[in-house]
Amino acid sequence: MAKADRLERLDTRREELEAEYRETLIAALEKTAGGSWGLFDHRQDKAARAAITPVIETLDEIGQTVDSMREQLGMAPFTLHRDFMADRGPVKSSAVGEPKQAQAWLEKLKASGKYDG
């Protein structure tokens, strides 16, 4: 019974962290969609990178914690985190800008209701 209780608490905490991750990501996406660059690191501008670093570090820390919890619970990885991190970095000059990319992410998140794998 103690193991079942422990796993239930772990799963509840996982759900809380996933919600916190989504809230943090959505706030950052909304800011980026409004014209603030740096979230996707397209330009690799030092000032933009420095300004967004705390958000990226928070998202990465939460994402890794959630992945660890999911592994303990025998669940699939936290795909929202993996997909977001995979979309960051240099792009071709013909790629859409960060504000448009952020808007597309927001639309995808809102359409799915719960995008966590």
PDB file of C-alpha atoms in Angstrom:
ATOM      1  CA  MET A   1       0.000   0.000   0.000  1.00  0.00           C
ATOM      2  CA  ALA A   2       2.858   2.398   0.779  1.00  0.00           C
ATOM      3  CA  LYS A   3       4.288   1.943  -2.724  1.00  0.00           C
ATOM      4  CA  ALA A   4       0.905   2.663  -4.306  1.00  0.00           C
ATOM      5  CA  ASP A   5       0.560   5.819  -2.203  1.00  0.00           C
ATOM      6  CA  ARG A   6       4.068   6.929  -3.139  1.00  0.00           C
ATOM      7  CA  LEU A   7       3.366   6.382  -6.837  1.00  0.00           C
ATOM      8  CA  GLU A   8       0.086   8.256  -6.581  1.00  0.00           C
ATOM      9  CA  ARG A   9       1.842  11.221  -4.952  1.00  0.00           C
ATOM     10  CA  LEU A  10       4.543  11.104  -7.624  1.00  0.00           C
ATOM     11  CA  ASP A  11       1.922  11.100 -10.383  1.00  0.00           C
ATOM     12  CA  THR A  12       0.069  14.006  -8.788  1.00  0.00           C
ATOM     13  CA  ARG A  13       3.313  15.989  -8.552  1.00  0.00           C
ATOM     14  CA  ARG A  14       4.100  15.118 -12.186  1.00  0.00           C
ATOM     15  CA  GLU A  15       0.739  16.520 -13.273  1.00  0.00           C
ATOM     16  CA  GLU A  16       1.391  19.708 -11.301  1.00  0.00           C
ATOM     17  CA  LEU A  17       4.827  20.157 -12.875  1.00  0.00           C
ATOM     18  CA  GLU A  18       3.486  19.521 -16.364  1.00  0.00           C
ATOM     19  CA  ALA A  19       0.854  22.208 -15.798  1.00  0.00           C
ATOM     20  CA  GLU A  20       3.548  24.594 -14.524  1.00  0.00           C
ATOM     21  CA  TYR A  21       5.651  23.827 -17.601  1.00  0.00           C
ATOM     22  CA  ARG A  22       2.746  24.561 -19.943  1.00  0.00           C
ATOM     23  CA  GLU A  23       1.939  27.825 -18.133  1.00  0.00           C
ATOM     24  CA  THR A  24       5.568  28.965 -18.284  1.00  0.00           C
ATOM     25  CA  LEU A  25       5.893  27.982 -21.929  1.00  0.00           C
ATOM     26  CA  ILE A  26       2.617  29.670 -22.912  1.00  0.00           C
ATOM     27  CA  ALA A  27       3.649  32.913 -21.177  1.00  0.00           C
ATOM     28  CA  ALA A  28       6.975  32.871 -23.040  1.00  0.00           C
ATOM     29  CA  LEU A  29       5.254  32.039 -26.338  1.00  0.00           C
ATOM     30  CA  GLU A  30       2.773  34.888 -25.885  1.00  0.00           C
ATOM     31  CA  LYS A  31       5.607  37.325 -25.239  1.00  0.00           C
ATOM     32  CA  THR A  32       7.462  36.056 -28.307  1.00  0.00           C
ATOM     33  CA  ALA A  33       4.329  36.188 -30.463  1.00  0.00           C
ATOM     34  CA  GLY A  34       4.086  39.831 -29.400  1.00  0.00           C
ATOM     35  CA  GLY A  35       7.450  40.558 -30.996  1.00  0.00           C
ATOM     36  CA  SER A  36      10.080  39.646 -28.402  1.00  0.00           C
ATOM     37  CA  TRP A  37      12.827  37.519 -29.953  1.00  0.00           C
ATOM     38  CA  GLY A  38      15.096  34.981 -28.254  1.00  0.00           C
ATOM     39  CA  LEU A  39      12.870  32.102 -27.163  1.00  0.00           C
ATOM     40  CA  PHE A  40      13.724  29.974 -30.202  1.00  0.00           C
ATOM     41  CA  ASP A  41      17.309  31.281 -30.431  1.00  0.00           C
ATOM     42  CA  HIS A  42      17.056  31.900 -34.200  1.00  0.00           C
ATOM     43  CA  ARG A  43      19.305  34.933 -34.262  1.00  0.00           C
ATOM     44  CA  GLN A  44      21.710  33.679 -31.624  1.00  0.00           C
ATOM     45  CA  ASP A  45      21.937  37.237 -30.345  1.00  0.00           C
ATOM     46  CA  LYS A  46      23.818  37.453 -27.034  1.00  0.00           C
ATOM     47  CA  ALA A  47      21.487  40.047 -25.488  1.00  0.00           C
ATOM     48  CA  ALA A  48      18.322  38.182 -26.501  1.00  0.00           C
ATOM     49  CA  ARG A  49      19.826  34.905 -25.338  1.00  0.00           C
ATOM     50  CA  ALA A  50      20.763  36.390 -21.954  1.00  0.00           C
ATOM     51  CA  ALA A  51      17.268  37.830 -21.485  1.00  0.00           C
ATOM     52  CA  ILE A  52      15.523  34.506 -22.143  1.00  0.00           C
ATOM     53  CA  THR A  53      18.051  32.222 -20.401  1.00  0.00           C
ATOM     54  CA  PRO A  54      16.171  32.116 -17.053  1.00  0.00           C
ATOM     55  CA  VAL A  55      12.995  30.963 -18.821  1.00  0.00           C
ATOM     56  CA  ILE A  56      14.818  28.328 -20.872  1.00  0.00           C
ATOM     57  CA  GLU A  57      16.624  27.055 -17.766  1.00  0.00           C
ATOM     58  CA  THR A  58      13.325  26.831 -15.859  1.00  0.00           C
ATOM     59  CA  LEU A  59      11.643  24.971 -18.710  1.00  0.00           C
ATOM     60  CA  ASP A  60      14.585  22.592 -19.061  1.00  0.00           C
ATOM     61  CA  GLU A  61      14.724  21.895 -15.327  1.00  0.00           C
ATOM     62  CA  ILE A  62      10.993  21.210 -15.107  1.00  0.00           C
ATOM     63  CA  GLY A  63      11.073  19.145 -18.310  1.00  0.00           C
ATOM     64  CA  GLN A  64      13.908  16.945 -17.076  1.00  0.00           C
ATOM     65  CA  THR A  65      12.208  16.458 -13.711  1.00  0.00           C
ATOM     66  CA  VAL A  66       8.958  15.478 -15.423  1.00  0.00           C
ATOM     67  CA  ASP A  67      10.803  13.049 -17.708  1.00  0.00           C
ATOM     68  CA  SER A  68      12.417  11.429 -14.672  1.00  0.00           C
ATOM     69  CA  MET A  69       9.040  11.100 -12.961  1.00  0.00           C
ATOM     70  CA  ARG A  70       7.460   9.678 -16.103  1.00  0.00           C
ATOM     71  CA  GLU A  71      10.253   7.114 -16.341  1.00  0.00           C
ATOM     72  CA  GLN A  72       9.650   6.045 -12.724  1.00  0.00           C
ATOM     73  CA  LEU A  73       5.943   5.734 -13.488  1.00  0.00           C
ATOM     74  CA  GLY A  74       6.547   3.723 -16.669  1.00  0.00           C
ATOM     75  CA  MET A  75       5.152   6.483 -18.877  1.00  0.00           C
ATOM     76  CA  ALA A  76       6.275   7.843 -22.236  1.00  0.00           C
ATOM     77  CA  PRO A  77       8.635  10.841 -22.212  1.00  0.00           C
ATOM     78  CA  PHE A  78       7.301  14.387 -21.863  1.00  0.00           C
ATOM     79  CA  THR A  79       7.028  15.196 -25.564  1.00  0.00           C
ATOM     80  CA  LEU A  80       6.033  18.835 -25.105  1.00  0.00           C
ATOM     81  CA  HIS A  81       9.471  19.566 -23.654  1.00  0.00           C
ATOM     82  CA  ARG A  82      11.315  17.513 -26.241  1.00  0.00           C
ATOM     83  CA  ASP A  83       9.408  19.081 -29.129  1.00  0.00           C
ATOM     84  CA  PHE A  84       9.964  22.607 -27.843  1.00  0.00           C
ATOM     85  CA  MET A  85      13.685  22.116 -27.288  1.00  0.00           C
ATOM     86  CA  ALA A  86      14.014  20.528 -30.742  1.00  0.00           C
ATOM     87  CA  ASP A  87      12.450  23.641 -32.331  1.00  0.00           C
ATOM     88  CA  ARG A  88      15.096  25.921 -30.834  1.00  0.00           C
ATOM     89  CA  GLY A  89      18.303  26.882 -32.599  1.00  0.00           C
ATOM     90  CA  PRO A  90      19.557  28.186 -35.909  1.00  0.00           C
ATOM     91  CA  VAL A  91      17.254  28.122 -38.931  1.00  0.00           C
ATOM     92  CA  LYS A  92      17.543  28.921 -42.633  1.00  0.00           C
ATOM     93  CA  SER A  93      17.095  32.543 -43.612  1.00  0.00           C
ATOM     94  CA  SER A  94      13.810  31.608 -45.308  1.00  0.00           C
ATOM     95  CA  ALA A  95      12.281  30.237 -42.091  1.00  0.00           C
ATOM     96  CA  VAL A  96       9.430  32.062 -40.373  1.00  0.00           C
ATOM     97  CA  GLY A  97      10.397  34.481 -37.636  1.00  0.00           C
ATOM     98  CA  GLU A  98      10.154  33.683 -33.944  1.00  0.00           C
ATOM     99  CA  PRO A  99       6.894  35.638 -33.447  1.00  0.00           C
ATOM    100  CA  LYS A 100       5.152  33.599 -36.155  1.00  0.00           C
ATOM    101  CA  GLN A 101       6.659  30.369 -34.854  1.00  0.00           C
ATOM    102  CA  ALA A 102       5.464  31.228 -31.347  1.00  0.00           C
ATOM    103  CA  GLN A 103       1.965  31.961 -32.655  1.00  0.00           C
ATOM    104  CA  ALA A 104       1.918  28.582 -34.411  1.00  0.00           C
ATOM    105  CA  TRP A 105       2.939  26.909 -31.148  1.00  0.00           C
ATOM    106  CA  LEU A 106       0.185  28.724 -29.263  1.00  0.00           C
ATOM    107  CA  GLU A 107      -2.397  27.630 -31.816  1.00  0.00           C
ATOM    108  CA  LYS A 108      -1.183  24.037 -31.587  1.00  0.00           C
ATOM    109  CA  LEU A 109      -1.325  24.063 -27.784  1.00  0.00           C
ATOM    110  CA  LYS A 110      -4.761  25.622 -27.677  1.00  0.00           C
ATOM    111  CA  ALA A 111      -6.143  23.242 -30.311  1.00  0.00           C
ATOM    112  CA  SER A 112      -4.885  20.170 -28.473  1.00  0.00           C
ATOM    113  CA  GLY A 113      -6.013  21.337 -25.053  1.00  0.00           C
ATOM    114  CA  LYS A 114      -3.353  19.205 -23.439  1.00  0.00           C
ATOM    115  CA  TYR A 115      -0.142  18.644 -25.338  1.00  0.00           C
ATOM    116  CA  ASP A 116       2.034  16.444 -23.163  1.00  0.00           C
ATOM    117  CA  GLY A 117       2.526  13.200 -25.020  1.00  0.00           C
TER     118      GLY A 117
END
